[in-house]
């Protein structure tokens, strides 16, 4: 592995870090945004929700665009758009402008994410690939668990008098530097296996009908999950959720019809025939849902339940970051049991109304569990994917990650606020933690019972010791967060 390829790794990791971070970094800035822009409830909600909605809805299509037009090119285009959209957020003079810029950020993040996964799989081989994906998992997970810490710190310290705008403008110099380096440092993919044999001379390669159906189906799922709880689950939310079934069924029929006629579908549905991939997606959804639900509960419990200010709450949450980072440097097979143990310890701490430092100690164990399991799980999920479908399948993985996170927040929030009706913060937190413990049990069940992939895996962390001397030529793209 050449030095140039390792120098390119930070460019890819910075891109995935800032796009993951932006899911959470704006949460603690909402009160300031409301006051400064005189934004109503709906506008403020879409400042947060618009990003996630655009991100989740665009991932599968973005992965296919990378397959068609080149992952390196789409990576640079997504990074440029994300940087510009971040500047638009920071310069917004009214709520509608900010919401539009946040949606553009989400589109750019969706364009970036599948390309990062695919480029990692193309640029690294054998043991180097396992190392690269381990660092990818570290970046994604660290961004996920530290987003609210960084957002709270930026709002509290008010750098250069920017206020809430710093949460978005901080991306501009980072994105500009990464974009400048990408052109020089990001090498061409390794020549094996061939990636660009198919012609790409027209837009006919992109299934526009399938793109419209899958986007509409994802919006029908994600939008009510994001906004339904905030609005008391109105009828439109249930109608949207019901509508996603026929929409996605039509998408599946279209993909099968295209494949049967010899045309290229947006998504190769054959990947779901591999039980290791399909059940791995369930475990990924549970892991990301648990992570997102925990972040949601902590923000409320530490500040409103224990009365900590944003900086103090962020200091407690650094234990989660520390545990994750330390453990992710050497991921292993015991991550799921450690994650479950940590959540049980956290439940016990909250039940005994313990001090914040005891909450931090429990979070240290939770973070270690996430760090141990993240990259092995994500790497194993995509171990059987054909290289020519890597981009679109990476989009599926990203969609499952984000939908799992939204589901985790929605279910945890529903349980939390349903229990909080009596004003008992401790009982509400314990009820929410029970949901998260159940999610960790599901991840543990997958770790114990997971089926083997049909394609032999030779370079995942779990198989690294037996594969140090092998250089796979047909190993598909595999990723990691959180």
PDB file of C-alpha atoms in Angstrom, residues 5 20 106 128 148 187 192 217 226 250 280 294 300 317 329 364 367 398 447 460 472:
ATOM      1  CA  UNK A   5      -3.222   6.049  -0.436  1.00  0.00           C
ATOM      2  CA  UNK A  20     -22.477  12.655  10.353  1.00  0.00           C
ATOM      3  CA  UNK A 106     -28.661  16.642   3.370  1.00  0.00           C
ATOM      4  CA  UNK A 128      -5.062  -2.520   4.852  1.00  0.00           C
ATOM      5  CA  UNK A 148     -24.313  17.440  20.750  1.00  0.00           C
ATOM      6  CA  UNK A 187      -5.608   8.476  -6.015  1.00  0.00           C
ATOM      7  CA  UNK A 192      -8.629  -4.843  -9.955  1.00  0.00           C
ATOM      8  CA  UNK A 217     -41.127   5.647  -0.361  1.00  0.00           C
ATOM      9  CA  UNK A 226     -39.407  12.729  12.259  1.00  0.00           C
ATOM     10  CA  UNK A 250     -44.046  -0.779  -6.889  1.00  0.00           C
ATOM     11  CA  UNK A 280     -26.801  -7.778   9.084  1.00  0.00           C
ATOM     12  CA  UNK A 294     -29.301   7.169  23.677  1.00  0.00           C
ATOM     13  CA  UNK A 300     -32.936  15.534  28.009  1.00  0.00           C
ATOM     14  CA  UNK A 317     -20.978  12.829  27.344  1.00  0.00           C
ATOM     15  CA  UNK A 329      -8.747   1.254  17.809  1.00  0.00           C
ATOM     16  CA  UNK A 364     -17.621   4.874  29.236  1.00  0.00           C
ATOM     17  CA  UNK A 367     -19.026   3.765  24.327  1.00  0.00           C
ATOM     18  CA  UNK A 398     -26.633   4.232   4.640  1.00  0.00           C
ATOM     19  CA  UNK A 447     -23.557 -11.488  16.965  1.00  0.00           C
ATOM     20  CA  UNK A 460     -12.765  -8.370   7.698  1.00  0.00           C
ATOM     21  CA  UNK A 472      -8.419 -10.785  -2.418  1.00  0.00           C
TER      22      UNK A 472
END
